[in-house]
Amino acid sequence: MEYTVKALADLAGVTPRTLRWYDRIGLLKPRRTTEAGYRLYGPEQLDRLQDILFYRELGLDLSSIQAILDDPAFDRQAALQSHLEELKNRRGRLENLILTVQRTIDDLKGEAKMTDQEKFAAFKRRAVEANENAFGQEIRGTYGDEEVDRANACILALTQAEYEGWKTLGEE
């Protein structure tokens, strides 16, 4: 099946102007253009648009997305698996933040007392996850899973003052 700019825009939840822009910069070329000048998109273009939108959700700019998608080594299945893992990580971070906000509201209402540790647990967990995403494979390969897990547990157990000191040390 082929889609016009308007039909594809409606299907994908983007504007026709966006699709025309993607065509203009070479990010998403139509399958073909009719004699009347209508852009028509086929299954390959739909898949590429989906990939573009996934990468946009991850915060990548259009030139980076184009470089990734145009790389001959691009593996769509591996990329989708990576997207899935990142989305699961985001969901976990959001669930932790939601829980922290809810507990804080309950604390303010006097319904449940929140410890100082609980007030900052979600933020420390986010720092540990960011470190894992950036360096996890390297540090686990160097020091082993047990040692890295122990270090992460130590970070999560820090008091707020210790955590602030740890962050300052890292910045230095």
PDB file of C-alpha atoms in Angstrom:
ATOM      1  CA  MET A   1       0.000   0.000   0.000  1.00  0.00           C
ATOM      2  CA  GLU A   2       1.142   3.535  -0.730  1.00  0.00           C
ATOM      3  CA  TYR A   3       0.366   6.655   1.280  1.00  0.00           C
ATOM      4  CA  THR A   4       0.226  10.283   0.274  1.00  0.00           C
ATOM      5  CA  VAL A   5       1.865  12.888   2.486  1.00  0.00           C
ATOM      6  CA  LYS A   6      -1.448  13.687   4.168  1.00  0.00           C
ATOM      7  CA  ALA A   7      -2.418  10.041   4.676  1.00  0.00           C
ATOM      8  CA  LEU A   8       0.993   9.162   6.137  1.00  0.00           C
ATOM      9  CA  ALA A   9       1.001  12.252   8.329  1.00  0.00           C
ATOM     10  CA  ASP A  10      -2.407  11.298   9.718  1.00  0.00           C
ATOM     11  CA  LEU A  11      -1.309   7.686  10.243  1.00  0.00           C
ATOM     12  CA  ALA A  12       1.948   8.610  12.013  1.00  0.00           C
ATOM     13  CA  GLY A  13       0.703  11.595  14.002  1.00  0.00           C
ATOM     14  CA  VAL A  14       3.042  14.103  12.366  1.00  0.00           C
ATOM     15  CA  THR A  15       2.317  17.046  10.148  1.00  0.00           C
ATOM     16  CA  PRO A  16       2.542  17.018   6.354  1.00  0.00           C
ATOM     17  CA  ARG A  17       5.064  19.839   6.751  1.00  0.00           C
ATOM     18  CA  THR A  18       7.280  17.498   8.800  1.00  0.00           C
ATOM     19  CA  LEU A  19       7.233  14.875   6.043  1.00  0.00           C
ATOM     20  CA  ARG A  20       8.055  17.482   3.417  1.00  0.00           C
ATOM     21  CA  TRP A  21      10.938  18.703   5.580  1.00  0.00           C
ATOM     22  CA  TYR A  22      12.256  15.154   6.018  1.00  0.00           C
ATOM     23  CA  ASP A  23      12.149  14.756   2.240  1.00  0.00           C
ATOM     24  CA  ARG A  24      13.903  18.073   1.687  1.00  0.00           C
ATOM     25  CA  ILE A  25      16.808  17.187   4.033  1.00  0.00           C
ATOM     26  CA  GLY A  26      17.053  13.634   2.674  1.00  0.00           C
ATOM     27  CA  LEU A  27      15.972  11.929   5.886  1.00  0.00           C
ATOM     28  CA  LEU A  28      12.832  10.334   4.452  1.00  0.00           C
ATOM     29  CA  LYS A  29      12.491  10.248   0.687  1.00  0.00           C
ATOM     30  CA  PRO A  30       9.181   9.106  -0.772  1.00  0.00           C
ATOM     31  CA  ARG A  31       9.053   5.805  -2.630  1.00  0.00           C
ATOM     32  CA  ARG A  32       8.081   7.718  -5.726  1.00  0.00           C
ATOM     33  CA  THR A  33       6.570  10.976  -6.902  1.00  0.00           C
ATOM     34  CA  THR A  34       3.615  11.021  -9.301  1.00  0.00           C
ATOM     35  CA  GLU A  35       3.513  13.095 -12.464  1.00  0.00           C
ATOM     36  CA  ALA A  36       1.278  15.513 -10.570  1.00  0.00           C
ATOM     37  CA  GLY A  37       4.006  15.927  -7.923  1.00  0.00           C
ATOM     38  CA  TYR A  38       2.397  13.877  -5.156  1.00  0.00           C
ATOM     39  CA  ARG A  39       4.839  12.094  -2.871  1.00  0.00           C
ATOM     40  CA  LEU A  40       3.925   8.453  -2.273  1.00  0.00           C
ATOM     41  CA  TYR A  41       5.339   6.364   0.578  1.00  0.00           C
ATOM     42  CA  GLY A  42       5.527   2.571   0.760  1.00  0.00           C
ATOM     43  CA  PRO A  43       6.291  -0.001   3.463  1.00  0.00           C
ATOM     44  CA  GLU A  44      10.035   0.754   3.597  1.00  0.00           C
ATOM     45  CA  GLN A  45       9.358   4.441   4.150  1.00  0.00           C
ATOM     46  CA  LEU A  46       6.810   3.641   6.890  1.00  0.00           C
ATOM     47  CA  ASP A  47       9.430   1.561   8.710  1.00  0.00           C
ATOM     48  CA  ARG A  48      11.998   4.328   8.335  1.00  0.00           C
ATOM     49  CA  LEU A  49       9.546   6.936   9.630  1.00  0.00           C
ATOM     50  CA  GLN A  50       8.819   4.736  12.629  1.00  0.00           C
ATOM     51  CA  ASP A  51      12.575   4.495  13.290  1.00  0.00           C
ATOM     52  CA  ILE A  52      12.905   8.277  12.979  1.00  0.00           C
ATOM     53  CA  LEU A  53      10.110   8.816  15.481  1.00  0.00           C
ATOM     54  CA  PHE A  54      11.617   6.299  17.917  1.00  0.00           C
ATOM     55  CA  TYR A  55      14.952   8.120  17.810  1.00  0.00           C
ATOM     56  CA  ARG A  56      13.212  11.498  18.203  1.00  0.00           C
ATOM     57  CA  GLU A  57      11.556  10.164  21.364  1.00  0.00           C
ATOM     58  CA  LEU A  58      15.026   9.353  22.672  1.00  0.00           C
ATOM     59  CA  GLY A  59      16.023  12.977  22.077  1.00  0.00           C
ATOM     60  CA  LEU A  60      18.299  12.583  19.057  1.00  0.00           C
ATOM     61  CA  ASP A  61      18.595  15.380  16.520  1.00  0.00           C
ATOM     62  CA  LEU A  62      17.716  14.790  12.877  1.00  0.00           C
ATOM     63  CA  SER A  63      21.306  14.759  11.585  1.00  0.00           C
ATOM     64  CA  SER A  64      22.264  12.081  14.132  1.00  0.00           C
ATOM     65  CA  ILE A  65      19.210  10.037  13.207  1.00  0.00           C
ATOM     66  CA  GLN A  66      20.097  10.256   9.532  1.00  0.00           C
ATOM     67  CA  ALA A  67      23.673   9.141  10.219  1.00  0.00           C
ATOM     68  CA  ILE A  68      22.420   6.137  12.210  1.00  0.00           C
ATOM     69  CA  LEU A  69      19.783   5.073   9.693  1.00  0.00           C
ATOM     70  CA  ASP A  70      22.072   5.546   6.687  1.00  0.00           C
ATOM     71  CA  ASP A  71      24.916   3.553   8.254  1.00  0.00           C
ATOM     72  CA  PRO A  72      25.305   0.311   6.270  1.00  0.00           C
ATOM     73  CA  ALA A  73      25.779  -1.538   9.572  1.00  0.00           C
ATOM     74  CA  PHE A  74      22.389  -0.362  10.917  1.00  0.00           C
ATOM     75  CA  ASP A  75      20.499  -3.340  12.351  1.00  0.00           C
ATOM     76  CA  ARG A  76      16.847  -2.448  12.808  1.00  0.00           C
ATOM     77  CA  GLN A  77      16.059  -5.362  15.100  1.00  0.00           C
ATOM     78  CA  ALA A  78      19.016  -4.555  17.384  1.00  0.00           C
ATOM     79  CA  ALA A  79      18.013  -0.881  17.397  1.00  0.00           C
ATOM     80  CA  LEU A  80      14.444  -1.755  18.363  1.00  0.00           C
ATOM     81  CA  GLN A  81      15.704  -4.025  21.154  1.00  0.00           C
ATOM     82  CA  SER A  82      17.835  -1.129  22.420  1.00  0.00           C
ATOM     83  CA  HIS A  83      14.823   1.227  22.260  1.00  0.00           C
ATOM     84  CA  LEU A  84      12.774  -1.266  24.237  1.00  0.00           C
ATOM     85  CA  GLU A  85      15.409  -1.479  26.996  1.00  0.00           C
ATOM     86  CA  GLU A  86      15.704   2.316  27.202  1.00  0.00           C
ATOM     87  CA  LEU A  87      11.931   2.704  27.426  1.00  0.00           C
ATOM     88  CA  LYS A  88      11.762   0.110  30.195  1.00  0.00           C
ATOM     89  CA  ASN A  89      14.498   1.999  32.058  1.00  0.00           C
ATOM     90  CA  ARG A  90      12.584   5.258  31.656  1.00  0.00           C
ATOM     91  CA  ARG A  91       9.405   3.615  32.899  1.00  0.00           C
ATOM     92  CA  GLY A  92      11.244   2.364  35.984  1.00  0.00           C
ATOM     93  CA  ARG A  93      12.652   5.833  36.699  1.00  0.00           C
ATOM     94  CA  LEU A  94       9.214   7.405  36.262  1.00  0.00           C
ATOM     95  CA  GLU A  95       7.596   4.833  38.544  1.00  0.00           C
ATOM     96  CA  ASN A  96      10.203   5.607  41.221  1.00  0.00           C
ATOM     97  CA  LEU A  97       9.636   9.355  40.856  1.00  0.00           C
ATOM     98  CA  ILE A  98       5.856   8.923  40.970  1.00  0.00           C
ATOM     99  CA  LEU A  99       6.163   6.866  44.128  1.00  0.00           C
ATOM    100  CA  THR A 100       8.443   9.476  45.717  1.00  0.00           C
ATOM    101  CA  VAL A 101       6.073  12.322  44.848  1.00  0.00           C
ATOM    102  CA  GLN A 102       3.090  10.351  46.191  1.00  0.00           C
ATOM    103  CA  ARG A 103       4.915   9.571  49.437  1.00  0.00           C
ATOM    104  CA  THR A 104       5.916  13.220  49.775  1.00  0.00           C
ATOM    105  CA  ILE A 105       2.293  14.303  49.337  1.00  0.00           C
ATOM    106  CA  ASP A 106       1.210  11.726  51.927  1.00  0.00           C
ATOM    107  CA  ASP A 107       3.922  13.045  54.275  1.00  0.00           C
ATOM    108  CA  LEU A 108       2.740  16.643  53.814  1.00  0.00           C
ATOM    109  CA  LYS A 109      -0.851  15.591  54.564  1.00  0.00           C
ATOM    110  CA  GLY A 110       0.356  13.813  57.700  1.00  0.00           C
ATOM    111  CA  GLU A 111      -0.876  10.456  56.415  1.00  0.00           C
ATOM    112  CA  ALA A 112       2.537   8.730  56.453  1.00  0.00           C
ATOM    113  CA  LYS A 113       5.946   9.793  57.684  1.00  0.00           C
ATOM    114  CA  MET A 114       8.671   9.817  55.058  1.00  0.00           C
ATOM    115  CA  THR A 115      12.273   9.253  56.075  1.00  0.00           C
ATOM    116  CA  ASP A 116      15.048  11.463  54.789  1.00  0.00           C
ATOM    117  CA  GLN A 117      16.441   8.429  52.937  1.00  0.00           C
ATOM    118  CA  GLU A 118      13.119   7.881  51.150  1.00  0.00           C
ATOM    119  CA  LYS A 119      12.983  11.521  50.040  1.00  0.00           C
ATOM    120  CA  PHE A 120      16.078  11.089  47.895  1.00  0.00           C
ATOM    121  CA  ALA A 121      16.111   7.390  47.004  1.00  0.00           C
ATOM    122  CA  ALA A 122      14.714   7.924  43.488  1.00  0.00           C
ATOM    123  CA  PHE A 123      17.378  10.500  42.679  1.00  0.00           C
ATOM    124  CA  LYS A 124      20.208   8.266  43.867  1.00  0.00           C
ATOM    125  CA  ARG A 125      18.747   5.352  41.916  1.00  0.00           C
ATOM    126  CA  ARG A 126      18.747   7.546  38.806  1.00  0.00           C
ATOM    127  CA  ALA A 127      22.460   8.328  39.307  1.00  0.00           C
ATOM    128  CA  VAL A 128      23.240   4.616  39.648  1.00  0.00           C
ATOM    129  CA  GLU A 129      21.236   3.801  36.500  1.00  0.00           C
ATOM    130  CA  ALA A 130      22.945   6.579  34.524  1.00  0.00           C
ATOM    131  CA  ASN A 131      26.331   5.234  35.595  1.00  0.00           C
ATOM    132  CA  GLU A 132      25.290   1.710  34.625  1.00  0.00           C
ATOM    133  CA  ASN A 133      24.119   2.892  31.202  1.00  0.00           C
ATOM    134  CA  ALA A 134      27.295   4.848  30.544  1.00  0.00           C
ATOM    135  CA  PHE A 135      29.936   2.568  32.067  1.00  0.00           C
ATOM    136  CA  GLY A 136      28.210  -0.625  33.218  1.00  0.00           C
ATOM    137  CA  GLN A 137      29.642  -2.990  30.645  1.00  0.00           C
ATOM    138  CA  GLU A 138      33.174  -1.660  31.117  1.00  0.00           C
ATOM    139  CA  ILE A 139      33.182  -1.619  34.916  1.00  0.00           C
ATOM    140  CA  ARG A 140      31.447  -4.985  35.206  1.00  0.00           C
ATOM    141  CA  GLY A 141      34.028  -6.470  32.829  1.00  0.00           C
ATOM    142  CA  THR A 142      36.869  -4.961  34.861  1.00  0.00           C
ATOM    143  CA  TYR A 143      35.640  -5.452  38.437  1.00  0.00           C
ATOM    144  CA  GLY A 144      32.941  -8.110  38.161  1.00  0.00           C
ATOM    145  CA  ASP A 145      29.202  -8.043  38.813  1.00  0.00           C
ATOM    146  CA  GLU A 146      29.472  -8.664  42.544  1.00  0.00           C
ATOM    147  CA  GLU A 147      31.802  -5.703  43.158  1.00  0.00           C
ATOM    148  CA  VAL A 148      29.752  -3.321  40.989  1.00  0.00           C
ATOM    149  CA  ASP A 149      26.499  -4.406  42.662  1.00  0.00           C
ATOM    150  CA  ARG A 150      28.117  -3.817  46.067  1.00  0.00           C
ATOM    151  CA  ALA A 151      29.258  -0.322  45.014  1.00  0.00           C
ATOM    152  CA  ASN A 152      25.791   0.508  43.699  1.00  0.00           C
ATOM    153  CA  ALA A 153      24.221  -0.668  46.969  1.00  0.00           C
ATOM    154  CA  CYS A 154      26.642   1.593  48.880  1.00  0.00           C
ATOM    155  CA  ILE A 155      25.580   4.586  46.782  1.00  0.00           C
ATOM    156  CA  LEU A 156      21.908   3.852  47.361  1.00  0.00           C
ATOM    157  CA  ALA A 157      22.545   3.651  51.126  1.00  0.00           C
ATOM    158  CA  LEU A 158      24.231   7.070  51.337  1.00  0.00           C
ATOM    159  CA  THR A 159      22.626   9.749  53.479  1.00  0.00           C
ATOM    160  CA  GLN A 160      21.661  12.941  51.661  1.00  0.00           C
ATOM    161  CA  ALA A 161      24.779  14.742  52.938  1.00  0.00           C
ATOM    162  CA  GLU A 162      27.017  11.826  51.888  1.00  0.00           C
ATOM    163  CA  TYR A 163      25.289  11.702  48.504  1.00  0.00           C
ATOM    164  CA  GLU A 164      25.890  15.426  47.944  1.00  0.00           C
ATOM    165  CA  GLY A 165      29.553  14.945  48.862  1.00  0.00           C
ATOM    166  CA  TRP A 166      29.788  12.003  46.468  1.00  0.00           C
ATOM    167  CA  LYS A 167      28.286  14.086  43.647  1.00  0.00           C
ATOM    168  CA  THR A 168      30.690  16.966  44.372  1.00  0.00           C
ATOM    169  CA  LEU A 169      33.638  14.588  44.322  1.00  0.00           C
ATOM    170  CA  GLY A 170      32.473  13.191  40.980  1.00  0.00           C
ATOM    171  CA  GLU A 171      32.181  16.672  39.485  1.00  0.00           C
ATOM    172  CA  GLU A 172      35.684  17.542  40.654  1.00  0.00           C
TER     173      GLU A 172
END
